XYZ file of C-alpha atoms in Angstrom:
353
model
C 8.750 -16.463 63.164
C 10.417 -18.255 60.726
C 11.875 -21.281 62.041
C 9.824 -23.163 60.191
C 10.822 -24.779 56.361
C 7.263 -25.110 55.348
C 6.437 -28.318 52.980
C 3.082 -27.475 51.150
C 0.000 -29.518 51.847
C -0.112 -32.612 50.456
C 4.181 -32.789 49.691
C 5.823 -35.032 51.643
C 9.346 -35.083 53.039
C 11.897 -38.007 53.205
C 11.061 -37.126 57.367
C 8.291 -35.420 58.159
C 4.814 -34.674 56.407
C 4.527 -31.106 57.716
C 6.043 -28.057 58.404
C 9.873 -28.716 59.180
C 10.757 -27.024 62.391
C 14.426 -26.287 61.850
C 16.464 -28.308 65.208
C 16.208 -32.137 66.393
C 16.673 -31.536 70.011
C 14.788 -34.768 72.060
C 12.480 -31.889 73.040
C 11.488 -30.613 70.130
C 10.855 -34.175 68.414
C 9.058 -34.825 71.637
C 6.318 -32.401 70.448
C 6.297 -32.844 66.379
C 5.468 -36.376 67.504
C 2.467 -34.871 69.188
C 1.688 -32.782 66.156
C 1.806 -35.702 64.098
C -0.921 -37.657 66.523
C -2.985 -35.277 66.533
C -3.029 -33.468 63.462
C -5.499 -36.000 61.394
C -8.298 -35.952 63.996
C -10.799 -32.971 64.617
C -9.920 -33.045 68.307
C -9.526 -29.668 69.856
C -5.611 -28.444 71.016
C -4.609 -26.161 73.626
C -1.563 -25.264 73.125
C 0.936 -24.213 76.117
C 4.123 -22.274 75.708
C 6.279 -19.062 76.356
C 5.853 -16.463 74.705
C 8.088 -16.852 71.574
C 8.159 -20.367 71.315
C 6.076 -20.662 67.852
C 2.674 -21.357 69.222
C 1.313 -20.652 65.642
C 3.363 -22.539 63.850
C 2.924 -25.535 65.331
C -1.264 -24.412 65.015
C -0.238 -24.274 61.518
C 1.427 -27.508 61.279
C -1.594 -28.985 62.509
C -3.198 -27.338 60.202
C -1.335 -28.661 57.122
C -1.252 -32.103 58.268
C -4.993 -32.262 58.660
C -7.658 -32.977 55.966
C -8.517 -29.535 56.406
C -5.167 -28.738 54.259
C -6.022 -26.148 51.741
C -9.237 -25.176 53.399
C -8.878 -21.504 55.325
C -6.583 -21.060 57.970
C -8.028 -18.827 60.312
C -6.416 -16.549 63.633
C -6.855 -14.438 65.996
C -4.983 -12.414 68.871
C -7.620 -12.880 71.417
C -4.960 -10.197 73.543
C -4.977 -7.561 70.291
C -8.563 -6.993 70.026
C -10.355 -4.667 72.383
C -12.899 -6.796 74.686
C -16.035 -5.015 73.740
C -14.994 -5.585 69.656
C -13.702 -9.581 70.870
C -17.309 -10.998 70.057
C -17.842 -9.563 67.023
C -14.016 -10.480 65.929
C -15.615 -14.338 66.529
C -18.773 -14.647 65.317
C -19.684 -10.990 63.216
C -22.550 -8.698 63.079
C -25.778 -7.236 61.369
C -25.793 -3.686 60.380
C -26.856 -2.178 63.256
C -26.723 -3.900 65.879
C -25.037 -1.372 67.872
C -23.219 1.873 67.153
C -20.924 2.066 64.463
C -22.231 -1.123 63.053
C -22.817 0.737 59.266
C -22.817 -2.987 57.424
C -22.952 -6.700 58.116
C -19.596 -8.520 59.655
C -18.367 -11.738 59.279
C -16.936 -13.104 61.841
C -13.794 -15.747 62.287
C -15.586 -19.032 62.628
C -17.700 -18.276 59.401
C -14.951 -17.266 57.699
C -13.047 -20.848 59.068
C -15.677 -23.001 58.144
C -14.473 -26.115 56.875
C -10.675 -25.086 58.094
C -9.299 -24.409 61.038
C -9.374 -21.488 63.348
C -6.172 -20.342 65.743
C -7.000 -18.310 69.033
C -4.105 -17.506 70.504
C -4.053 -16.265 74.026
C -7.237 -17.556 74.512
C -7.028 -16.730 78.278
C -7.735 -13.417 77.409
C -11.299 -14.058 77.037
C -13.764 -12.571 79.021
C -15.965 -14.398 81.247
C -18.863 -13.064 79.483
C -17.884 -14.505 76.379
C -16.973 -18.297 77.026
C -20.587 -19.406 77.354
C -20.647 -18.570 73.510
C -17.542 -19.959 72.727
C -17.953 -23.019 74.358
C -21.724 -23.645 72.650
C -19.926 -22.777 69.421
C -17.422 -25.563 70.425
C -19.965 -28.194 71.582
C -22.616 -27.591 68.542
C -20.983 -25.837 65.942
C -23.555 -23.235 65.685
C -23.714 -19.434 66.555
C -25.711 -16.508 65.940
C -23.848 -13.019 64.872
C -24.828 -9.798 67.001
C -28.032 -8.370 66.060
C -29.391 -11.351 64.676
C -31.473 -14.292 65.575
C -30.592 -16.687 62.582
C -28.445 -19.569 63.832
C -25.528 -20.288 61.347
C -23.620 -23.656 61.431
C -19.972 -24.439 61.120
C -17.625 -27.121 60.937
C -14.741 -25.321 61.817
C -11.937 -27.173 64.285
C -9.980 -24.787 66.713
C -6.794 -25.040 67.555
C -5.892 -22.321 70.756
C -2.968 -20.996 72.311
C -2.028 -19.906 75.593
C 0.947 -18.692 77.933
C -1.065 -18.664 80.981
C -1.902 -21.275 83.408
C -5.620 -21.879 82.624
C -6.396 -24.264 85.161
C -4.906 -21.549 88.279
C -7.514 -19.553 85.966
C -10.201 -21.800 86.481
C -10.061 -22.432 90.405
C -10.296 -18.909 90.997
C -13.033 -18.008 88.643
C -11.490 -16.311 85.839
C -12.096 -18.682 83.212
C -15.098 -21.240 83.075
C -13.682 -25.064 83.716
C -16.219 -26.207 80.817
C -14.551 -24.192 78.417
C -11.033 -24.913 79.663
C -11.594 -29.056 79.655
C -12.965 -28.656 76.044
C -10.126 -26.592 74.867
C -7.656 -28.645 76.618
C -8.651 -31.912 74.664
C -4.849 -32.581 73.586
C -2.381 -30.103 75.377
C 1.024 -29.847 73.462
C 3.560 -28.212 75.358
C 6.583 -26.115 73.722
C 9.549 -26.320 75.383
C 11.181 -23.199 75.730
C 14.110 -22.355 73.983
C 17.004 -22.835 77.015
C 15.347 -26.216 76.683
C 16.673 -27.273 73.412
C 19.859 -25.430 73.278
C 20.872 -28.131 70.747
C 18.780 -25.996 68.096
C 20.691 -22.643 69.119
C 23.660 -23.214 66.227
C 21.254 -24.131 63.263
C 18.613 -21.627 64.407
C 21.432 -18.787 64.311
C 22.953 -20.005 60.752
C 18.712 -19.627 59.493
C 18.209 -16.101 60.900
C 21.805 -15.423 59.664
C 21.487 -16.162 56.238
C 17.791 -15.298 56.220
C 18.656 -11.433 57.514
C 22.001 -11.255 55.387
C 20.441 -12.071 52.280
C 17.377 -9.696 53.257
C 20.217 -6.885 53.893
C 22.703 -7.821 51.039
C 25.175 -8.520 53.552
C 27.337 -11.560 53.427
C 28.165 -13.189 56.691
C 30.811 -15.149 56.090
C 31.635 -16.011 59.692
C 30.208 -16.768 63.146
C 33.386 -16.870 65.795
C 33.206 -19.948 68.303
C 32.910 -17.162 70.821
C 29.789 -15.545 69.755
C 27.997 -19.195 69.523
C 29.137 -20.200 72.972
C 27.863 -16.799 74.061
C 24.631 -17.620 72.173
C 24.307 -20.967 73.169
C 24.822 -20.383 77.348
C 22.314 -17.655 77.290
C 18.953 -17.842 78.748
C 16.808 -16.260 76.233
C 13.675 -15.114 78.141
C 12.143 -14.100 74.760
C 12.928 -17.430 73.271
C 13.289 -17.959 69.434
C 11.519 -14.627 68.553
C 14.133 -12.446 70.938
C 17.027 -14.526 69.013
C 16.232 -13.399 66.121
C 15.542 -10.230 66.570
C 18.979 -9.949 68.592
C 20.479 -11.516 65.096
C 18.973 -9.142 62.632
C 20.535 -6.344 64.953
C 24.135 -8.220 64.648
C 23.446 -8.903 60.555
C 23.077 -5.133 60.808
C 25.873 -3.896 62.794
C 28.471 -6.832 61.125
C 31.861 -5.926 59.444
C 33.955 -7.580 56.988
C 31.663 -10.507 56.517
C 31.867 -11.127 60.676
C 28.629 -11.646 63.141
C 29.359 -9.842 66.452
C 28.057 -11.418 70.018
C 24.630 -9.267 69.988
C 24.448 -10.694 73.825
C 25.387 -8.174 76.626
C 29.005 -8.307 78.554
C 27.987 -10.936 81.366
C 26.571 -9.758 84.636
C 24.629 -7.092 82.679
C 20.943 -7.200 82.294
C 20.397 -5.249 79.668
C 20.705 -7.096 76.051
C 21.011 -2.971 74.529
C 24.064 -2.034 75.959
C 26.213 -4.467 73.843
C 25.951 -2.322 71.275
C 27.311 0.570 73.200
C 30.957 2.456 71.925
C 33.757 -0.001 73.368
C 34.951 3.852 74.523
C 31.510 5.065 76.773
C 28.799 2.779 76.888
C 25.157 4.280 76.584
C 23.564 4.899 79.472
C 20.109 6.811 77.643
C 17.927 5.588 74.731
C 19.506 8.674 72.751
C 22.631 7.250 73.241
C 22.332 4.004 72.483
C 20.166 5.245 69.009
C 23.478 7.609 68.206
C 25.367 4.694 68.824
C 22.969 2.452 66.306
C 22.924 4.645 63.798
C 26.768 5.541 64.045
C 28.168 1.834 63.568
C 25.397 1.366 60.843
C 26.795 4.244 58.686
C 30.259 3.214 59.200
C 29.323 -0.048 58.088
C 28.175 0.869 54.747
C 30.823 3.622 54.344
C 28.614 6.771 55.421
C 26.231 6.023 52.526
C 22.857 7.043 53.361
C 20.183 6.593 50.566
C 20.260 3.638 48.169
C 19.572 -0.288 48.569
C 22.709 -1.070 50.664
C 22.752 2.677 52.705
C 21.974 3.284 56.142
C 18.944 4.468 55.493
C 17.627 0.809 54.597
C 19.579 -0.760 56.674
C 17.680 0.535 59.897
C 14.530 0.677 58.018
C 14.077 4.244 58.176
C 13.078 6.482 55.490
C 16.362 8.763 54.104
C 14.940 11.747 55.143
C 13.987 10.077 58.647
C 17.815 9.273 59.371
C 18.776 12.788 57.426
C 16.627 14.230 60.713
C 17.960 12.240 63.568
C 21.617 12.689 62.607
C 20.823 16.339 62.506
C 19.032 16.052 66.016
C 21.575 13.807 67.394
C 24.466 15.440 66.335
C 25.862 12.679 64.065
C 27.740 14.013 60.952
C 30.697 11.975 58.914
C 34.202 12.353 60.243
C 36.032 14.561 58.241
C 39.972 14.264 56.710
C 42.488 14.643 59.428
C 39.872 13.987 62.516
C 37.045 13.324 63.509
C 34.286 16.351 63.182
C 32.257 17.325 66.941
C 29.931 15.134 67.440
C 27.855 17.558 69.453
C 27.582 19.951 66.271
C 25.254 19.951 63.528
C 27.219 19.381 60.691
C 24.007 20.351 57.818
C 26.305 20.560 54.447
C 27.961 17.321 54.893
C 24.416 15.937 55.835
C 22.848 17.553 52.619
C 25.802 16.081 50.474
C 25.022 12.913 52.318
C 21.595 12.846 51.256
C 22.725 13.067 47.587
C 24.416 8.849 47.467
């Protein structure tokens, strides 16, 4: 996510041994005090939080404060892998043991032996799995599909979660064996309305991170548009932040962020983007309206390291096609050219910078 100033293993800083999580809101110290208890055991941690708190990199920082530092660093999106594939994610496979199994699989606790291994959403189990995962936890042995060999690792796990495991476990959805083991030393992130204290230095990071990314200097951040920042609720938490302040890095002028945050009372983050004029109503609106203020911003310039093109991470002929199919074409001397038209020559002379 990139809130995090990483300090290698082993480096210390005049603070903090571990990765620096940039803010020093009572919250968020509340819970790198946690991280710092916990990190030199082997103890198991379930970690709670919204989604877009930085549930893995506080995993990590646990991680890199443990004498597993430099050992693997293992994870897993227990929600991104399909449920029939999940135990074979975990533990591997033989070749053959069942179809589509042409050679042998090693699975994530082998390869996080000695390390540590991250599940995150580990709520998305299924039943039918947790008796294995919770043997695995308890004896540190497994055997991979298709095989009767027992393998042992020393492997410490470290999970992840934004669902309420114990309303889980009273009505049967996940086993309360598994749950108590996992839930060893629960660390809680605060969400990021929480520790609005963070909000200005997290939005000077993302700033500088996505200007520098973009070759696009922002030289200022109006009081306005940090109020604005600072009072909103952010649902997404530190992940929809920044993604709402690459958009602004994007659609900036003369070295100036603009509030990416919708006019108040609206519930739609998109539409402050939309033309000051008519606001966009439709997806292909609000994509004309994108693309429009991006090539403005960089002069109408398509191709190239600083043209649109980039800019929106599309590929030149990609943006050559929606302009055609939107009807976006440069404005010409002494007006502006229909915007409903498709203006091909100035797009092919365009597609020349």
């Amino acid at each position: 996510m990139g809130a995090f100033e990483r300090f290698g293993c082993g480096q210390v800083s005049d603070e903090r041994r571990f990765e620096q999580v940039i803010g020093n809101s009572p919250a968020l110290e509340a819970v790198l005090d946690q991280v710092e208890r916990v990190a030199p055991t082997d103890s198991t941690v379930l970690i709670h939080g919204e989604t877009g708190t930085g549930k893995e990199l506080i995993a990590h920082a646990i991680h890199n404060l443990s004498s597993r530092c430099g050992r693997p660093f293992v994870r897993l999106n227990c929600a991104a892998i399909p449920l029939d594939l999940l135990e074979s994610e975990l533990f591997g496979h033989e070749k053959g043991a069942f179809t589509g199994a042409i050679a042998q699989k090693i699975g994530r606790f082998e390869l996080a032996d000695k390390g540590t291994l991250f599940l995150d959403e580990i709520g998305d189990i299924p039943p039918a799995l947790q008796p294995k995962l919770l043997r695995v936890l308890q004896e540190q042995e497994f055997e991979r599909l298709g095989s009767t060999r027992t393998h042992q690792v020393n492997v410490r796990l470290v999970s992840a979660t934004n669902r309420d495991l114990t309303e889980m476990a009273n009505r049967g959805e996940f086993r309360s064996d598994l749950y108590y083991r996992l839930n060893v030393f629960p660390i809680v992130l605060p969400p990021l309305r929480e520790r609005r204290e963070d909000i200005p230095a997290l939005v000077s990071h993302f700033v500088q991170i996505f200007g520098r990314r973009m070759g696009r200097e922002i030289e200022e951040i109006p009081p306005e548009t940090m109020s604005a920042l600072g009072s909103y609720q952010w649902p997404g938490n530190i992940r929809e932040l920044q993604n709402l302040l690459e958009r602004a890095v994007i659609l900036s002028n003369h070295g100036v962020l603009p509030n990416p945050l919708p006019p108040e009372g609206s519930q739609n983050v998109a539409v402050a983007f939309a033309s000051a004029a008519k606001p966009a109503v439709t997806l292909k609106d609000s994509e004309r309206t994108l693309i429009t203020r991006t090539l403005e911003g960089v002069g109408w310039v398509i191709g190239g390291p600083k043209g649109a093109a980039t800019k929106l991470g599309l590929k030149r002929t990609t943006l050559i096609h929606k302009m055609q199919k939107l009807g976006i074409s440069r404005p010409v001397l002494g007006g502006v050219s229909d915007g409903t038209r498709r203006a091909q020559p100035e797009l092919d002379s365009l597609a020349q910078y």
